[in-house]
Each structure stands twice: as C-alpha cells, then as structure tokens.
Amino acid sequence: MKKRIIVIEDEPSILDNILYSLESDGFEVCACTTGGEGLEQFRKNGADLIVLDVGLPDTSGFELCPLLRQDSDVPVIFLTARAEEVDRIVGLEMGADDYMVKPFSPRELSARVRAVLRRYRPACEEDLEAPSSTQEKRGIPFQIDDERVQVTYFDELLSLSSTEFRLLRILCKHPGRVYSRAQLMEIAWSEPEAAMERTVDAHIKSLRGKMRVVNDTHDAIETHRGMGYSLREKW
Ligand code: CA
C-alpha cells in the first residue's frame, strides 16, 4: 500500500517540486498550503509522515506540530528558510524527525522521507521481516519479546512491570535518541494526563536497578539533565 504524505507548504514552486519528487517515488501525496488545511487533512484521513514548513500564512510549523502530534506520533520533517531555526526544530520542543533548510533538493527530501519512514515502521512489520533479532542487529544487548512482554538484558530475563516494559521498549527503538519525560509519558501511559513526570523518574530508577543486578558495569539508560532519557547508544 502506498504511504501517504501530507505536505504543508505555502510556496507554490517549492510545493510543486516536492509533489513531483514524492509522487515519482511512489508516495501518495496530499498538498496543503495552510496549516489549517493540513491539520484538517491529517485529522480526517491521517498520514504516514508530514512535511511541514515552519513559515505558514495562518500559523507556524512550531504551533502546528504539537497539534498534529496530540493523538499520534506521526513523523514530521520540517522545512525552514532560516538556518537559525534548526536548534528549535530538532530540540525537544519540536522533536522533529528531520529537517531541511531551503533551498534544498526535492530528491534529497524524498530520500529523507524514505529514511524516516524506515525508522518508523511499526513493530509488527519489523517482526515479519526480521524475526526476533531486530534488537541484536542494532548492537544493543536487549532482546524484546512483544508477545510475551519480556525483555532479556545480556541474555538474562528482566522481571518488569508493564510500564517498565513499555518504557524500555520505547528507548530500545532508537538508541541514542533523547525522549522527554512528556514524550515518554505520552507513549507509555494510556492516560498521560493522569501521570506525573516524577512517575517516569521512579520507573526509570527501578529499571536501572533491575539492569544493574544483571550487569553493574554498564548504565544502560542515560539521563539528559532537564530533558529526559535515552538508551545508551555505544556499548
Ligand atoms: Ca513558507
């Protein structure tokens, strides 16, 4: 099935180039020239990925991104005309999956779209293609068994609560990627508003304790002060 991309960009020439490139790469593309239109399209029909211009006539990409991600973790690639906006874009505030500074080549954007979609492949698709050894391939000492809701760490089974399992599973998905407490809450809890940030800290602490029992020379989860946590990338 074709992957559906929503492109929200108000400059017609840029929009045309993007459309041409993505469509010739086999994507179904929905073009929107305002933030409002983009949000409506996303809420109505969804998308596998969103290409989002920062400077829009009715809103900004910065304001729109949290709305798009309210009930989804749809990947977003930002477009910006200003290199100085990049920090904000990739920072935790927006947590963009990627960005491109204008002027850029539409071919390059297409390549980035494919790369981000590969990273975001749902777990079930990954499992079909790479049974059981997905985590090993990335060079991290975790084996995640979604069906049994079990994780082994250096070949030893960790006894985890369901929340700890979900947290660890998220971190293992992208070693090195930093997740804010809010993002972790949103992903790991069904009712994020009911949970407090310090709950995440408590669960992370418990996770660390359980992993330390298995191996106390590695700290598998790194703390990023004021930001959140990531799974250690280099082992
Ligand atoms: Ca613009």
CSV table of C-alpha atoms and ligand atoms in Angstrom, one decimal:
chain,number,residue,atom,x,y,z
A,1,MET,CA,0.0,0.0,0.0
A,2,LYS,CA,1.2,3.5,-0.8
A,3,LYS,CA,2.5,5.6,2.1
A,4,ARG,CA,0.5,8.8,2.5
A,5,ILE,CA,2.5,12.0,3.0
A,6,ILE,CA,0.9,15.4,3.8
A,7,VAL,CA,3.0,18.3,2.6
A,8,ILE,CA,2.1,21.6,4.3
A,9,GLU,CA,4.0,24.4,2.3
A,10,ASP,CA,2.7,27.7,1.1
A,11,GLU,CA,5.2,28.5,-1.6
A,12,PRO,CA,3.7,27.1,-4.9
A,13,SER,CA,7.0,26.5,-6.7
A,14,ILE,CA,8.5,24.6,-3.7
A,15,LEU,CA,5.3,22.6,-3.2
A,16,ASP,CA,5.2,21.6,-6.9
A,17,ASN,CA,8.8,20.3,-6.8
A,18,ILE,CA,8.1,18.4,-3.6
A,19,LEU,CA,4.9,16.9,-5.1
A,20,TYR,CA,6.7,15.8,-8.2
A,21,SER,CA,9.6,14.2,-6.4
A,22,LEU,CA,7.5,12.4,-3.8
A,23,GLU,CA,4.9,11.2,-6.3
A,24,SER,CA,7.5,9.8,-8.7
A,25,ASP,CA,8.9,8.0,-5.7
A,26,GLY,CA,5.6,6.2,-5.3
A,27,PHE,CA,4.1,8.1,-2.4
A,28,GLU,CA,0.5,9.3,-2.2
A,29,VAL,CA,0.8,13.0,-1.6
A,30,CYS,CA,-1.7,15.4,-0.1
A,31,ALA,CA,-0.7,19.0,-0.7
A,32,CYS,CA,-1.9,21.7,1.7
A,33,THR,CA,-1.0,25.4,1.6
A,34,THR,CA,-2.1,26.4,5.1
A,35,GLY,CA,-1.7,24.9,8.5
A,36,GLY,CA,-5.5,24.7,9.0
A,37,GLU,CA,-5.9,22.7,5.8
A,38,GLY,CA,-3.1,20.4,6.8
A,39,LEU,CA,-4.4,19.8,10.3
A,40,GLU,CA,-7.9,19.1,8.9
A,41,GLN,CA,-6.5,16.6,6.3
A,42,PHE,CA,-4.5,14.9,9.0
A,43,ARG,CA,-7.4,14.6,11.4
A,44,LYS,CA,-9.7,13.3,8.6
A,45,ASN,CA,-7.5,11.0,6.7
A,46,GLY,CA,-4.3,10.6,8.7
A,47,ALA,CA,-0.8,10.3,7.2
A,48,ASP,CA,2.3,8.2,7.5
A,49,LEU,CA,4.5,11.3,7.5
A,50,ILE,CA,4.1,15.0,7.4
A,51,VAL,CA,6.4,17.5,5.7
A,52,LEU,CA,5.9,20.8,7.5
A,53,ASP,CA,7.0,24.3,6.5
A,54,VAL,CA,7.8,26.5,9.5
A,55,GLY,CA,6.6,29.7,8.0
A,56,LEU,CA,2.9,29.3,7.0
A,57,PRO,CA,0.3,32.1,6.3
A,58,ASP,CA,-2.1,31.2,9.0
A,59,THR,CA,0.2,29.6,11.7
A,60,SER,CA,3.7,28.4,12.1
A,61,GLY,CA,5.1,24.9,11.9
A,62,PHE,CA,6.1,25.3,15.6
A,63,GLU,CA,2.5,25.8,16.6
A,64,LEU,CA,1.1,23.2,14.3
A,65,CYS,CA,3.4,20.3,15.2
A,66,PRO,CA,2.1,19.8,18.8
A,67,LEU,CA,-1.4,19.7,17.4
A,68,LEU,CA,-0.5,17.1,14.8
A,69,ARG,CA,1.1,15.1,17.5
A,70,GLN,CA,-1.7,15.4,20.0
A,71,ASP,CA,-3.1,12.0,19.4
A,72,SER,CA,-0.4,10.5,17.2
A,73,ASP,CA,3.4,10.1,16.9
A,74,VAL,CA,3.3,10.8,13.2
A,75,PRO,CA,6.9,11.6,12.0
A,76,VAL,CA,7.4,15.2,10.9
A,77,ILE,CA,10.1,16.6,8.7
A,78,PHE,CA,10.4,20.4,9.0
A,79,LEU,CA,11.2,22.8,6.2
A,80,THR,CA,12.8,26.1,7.1
A,81,ALA,CA,14.2,29.1,5.3
A,82,ARG,CA,16.3,30.0,8.3
A,83,ALA,CA,19.3,28.0,9.5
A,84,GLU,CA,19.0,29.6,12.9
A,85,GLU,CA,15.6,27.9,13.5
A,86,VAL,CA,17.3,24.5,13.3
A,87,ASP,CA,18.1,24.2,17.0
A,88,ARG,CA,14.4,24.8,17.9
A,89,ILE,CA,13.3,22.3,15.2
A,90,VAL,CA,15.5,19.4,16.3
A,91,GLY,CA,15.3,20.3,20.0
A,92,LEU,CA,12.9,18.5,22.3
A,93,GLU,CA,10.4,21.3,22.0
A,94,MET,CA,9.5,20.1,18.5
A,95,GLY,CA,11.3,16.8,18.4
A,96,ALA,CA,11.3,16.8,14.6
A,97,ASP,CA,12.4,13.6,12.9
A,98,ASP,CA,14.4,15.5,10.4
A,99,TYR,CA,14.6,18.9,8.7
A,100,MET,CA,15.7,20.6,5.5
A,101,VAL,CA,16.9,24.2,5.1
A,102,LYS,CA,15.8,25.9,2.0
A,103,PRO,CA,16.8,25.9,-0.7
A,104,PHE,CA,17.0,22.1,-0.8
A,105,SER,CA,16.9,19.4,-3.5
A,106,PRO,CA,13.5,17.7,-3.7
A,107,ARG,CA,15.4,14.4,-4.3
A,108,GLU,CA,17.2,14.8,-1.0
A,109,LEU,CA,13.8,15.4,0.7
A,110,SER,CA,12.5,12.3,-0.9
A,111,ALA,CA,15.5,10.3,0.4
A,112,ARG,CA,14.9,11.7,4.0
A,113,VAL,CA,11.3,10.8,3.8
A,114,ARG,CA,12.2,7.2,3.0
A,115,ALA,CA,14.7,7.1,5.7
A,116,VAL,CA,12.3,8.4,8.4
A,117,LEU,CA,9.6,6.0,7.3
A,118,ARG,CA,12.0,3.1,7.6
A,119,ARG,CA,12.8,4.1,11.2
A,120,TYR,CA,9.1,4.4,11.9
A,121,ARG,CA,8.0,1.0,10.5
A,122,PRO,CA,5.5,-0.4,13.0
A,123,ALA,CA,6.9,-3.2,15.2
A,124,CYS,CA,4.7,-5.8,13.6
A,125,GLU,CA,6.2,-5.1,10.1
A,126,GLU,CA,9.7,-5.2,11.6
A,127,ASP,CA,8.9,-8.5,13.2
A,128,LEU,CA,7.7,-10.0,10.0
A,129,GLU,CA,10.9,-9.1,8.2
A,130,ALA,CA,13.4,-9.7,11.0
A,131,PRO,CA,12.1,-12.2,13.5
A,132,SER,CA,13.5,-11.9,17.0
A,133,SER,CA,16.9,-10.5,16.1
A,134,THR,CA,15.9,-6.9,15.4
A,135,GLN,CA,17.4,-5.5,18.6
A,136,GLU,CA,20.6,-7.5,18.3
A,137,LYS,CA,21.3,-6.1,14.9
A,138,ARG,CA,21.5,-2.6,16.3
A,139,GLY,CA,24.2,-3.7,18.6
A,140,ILE,CA,22.4,-3.3,21.8
A,141,PRO,CA,22.3,-6.1,24.4
A,142,PHE,CA,18.5,-6.2,24.6
A,143,GLN,CA,16.0,-8.8,23.2
A,144,ILE,CA,12.4,-7.6,23.3
A,145,ASP,CA,9.6,-10.2,23.0
A,146,ASP,CA,6.4,-8.3,22.4
A,147,GLU,CA,4.2,-11.3,22.6
A,148,ARG,CA,5.5,-12.5,25.9
A,149,VAL,CA,6.0,-8.9,27.1
A,150,GLN,CA,9.5,-9.8,28.2
A,151,VAL,CA,12.9,-8.3,27.8
A,152,THR,CA,16.3,-10.0,28.2
A,153,TYR,CA,19.3,-7.9,29.0
A,154,PHE,CA,22.7,-9.6,28.4
A,155,ASP,CA,20.7,-12.8,27.9
A,156,GLU,CA,19.0,-12.6,31.3
A,157,LEU,CA,15.3,-12.1,31.7
A,158,LEU,CA,14.4,-8.8,33.4
A,159,SER,CA,11.3,-9.0,35.6
A,160,LEU,CA,9.5,-5.8,34.6
A,161,SER,CA,6.2,-4.2,35.3
A,162,SER,CA,4.1,-3.4,32.2
A,163,THR,CA,5.0,0.3,32.4
A,164,GLU,CA,8.7,-0.5,32.7
A,165,PHE,CA,8.4,-2.8,29.7
A,166,ARG,CA,6.7,-0.1,27.6
A,167,LEU,CA,9.4,2.5,28.7
A,168,LEU,CA,12.3,0.2,27.9
A,169,ARG,CA,10.7,-0.9,24.6
A,170,ILE,CA,10.4,2.8,23.5
A,171,LEU,CA,14.0,3.5,24.5
A,172,CYS,CA,15.3,0.5,22.6
A,173,LYS,CA,13.6,1.5,19.5
A,174,HIS,CA,16.0,4.4,18.8
A,175,PRO,CA,19.3,4.0,20.8
A,176,GLY,CA,20.7,7.5,21.4
A,177,ARG,CA,17.5,9.3,20.7
A,178,VAL,CA,16.5,11.5,23.6
A,179,TYR,CA,12.9,11.4,24.8
A,180,SER,CA,11.5,14.0,27.1
A,181,ARG,CA,9.5,12.8,30.1
A,182,ALA,CA,6.4,14.2,28.5
A,183,GLN,CA,7.0,12.1,25.3
A,184,LEU,CA,7.7,9.0,27.4
A,185,MET,CA,4.5,9.6,29.4
A,186,GLU,CA,2.5,10.1,26.3
A,187,ILE,CA,3.8,6.9,24.7
A,188,ALA,CA,3.9,4.7,27.8
A,189,TRP,CA,0.7,5.6,29.5
A,190,SER,CA,-2.8,5.3,28.2
A,191,GLU,CA,-3.8,8.3,30.3
A,192,PRO,CA,-0.9,10.7,30.1
A,193,GLU,CA,-2.6,13.5,31.9
A,194,ALA,CA,-3.1,11.3,35.0
A,195,ALA,CA,0.6,10.6,35.3
A,196,MET,CA,3.2,13.0,36.8
A,197,GLU,CA,6.7,13.4,35.4
A,198,ARG,CA,8.3,12.1,38.6
A,199,THR,CA,6.5,8.8,38.0
A,200,VAL,CA,8.7,8.4,34.9
A,201,ASP,CA,11.8,9.0,37.1
A,202,ALA,CA,10.7,6.4,39.6
A,203,HIS,CA,10.1,3.8,36.9
A,204,ILE,CA,13.4,4.6,35.2
A,205,LYS,CA,15.1,4.2,38.6
A,206,SER,CA,13.5,0.9,39.1
A,207,LEU,CA,14.5,-0.2,35.6
A,208,ARG,CA,18.1,0.8,36.2
A,209,GLY,CA,18.1,-1.2,39.5
A,210,LYS,CA,16.9,-4.3,37.7
A,211,MET,CA,19.5,-4.0,35.0
A,212,ARG,CA,22.3,-3.3,37.5
A,213,VAL,CA,21.6,-6.7,39.1
A,214,VAL,CA,22.4,-8.3,35.7
A,215,ASN,CA,25.4,-6.1,34.8
A,216,ASP,CA,26.7,-3.3,37.0
A,217,THR,CA,29.4,-2.1,34.7
A,218,HIS,CA,27.0,-0.5,32.2
A,219,ASP,CA,24.5,2.2,32.8
A,220,ALA,CA,22.0,1.3,30.0
A,221,ILE,CA,19.9,4.4,30.4
A,222,GLU,CA,21.4,7.8,30.2
A,223,THR,CA,20.0,10.9,31.9
A,224,HIS,CA,19.9,14.1,29.9
A,225,ARG,CA,19.5,16.9,32.5
A,226,GLY,CA,16.4,18.9,32.1
A,227,MET,CA,15.4,16.9,29.0
A,228,GLY,CA,14.8,13.2,29.5
A,229,TYR,CA,16.3,9.9,28.9
A,230,SER,CA,17.9,7.8,26.2
A,231,LEU,CA,19.1,4.3,25.8
A,232,ARG,CA,22.9,4.2,25.7
A,233,GLU,CA,24.0,4.1,22.1
A,234,LYS,CA,27.6,2.8,22.2
A,235,TRP,CA,28.2,-0.5,24.0
B,1,CA,CA,6.6,29.4,3.9
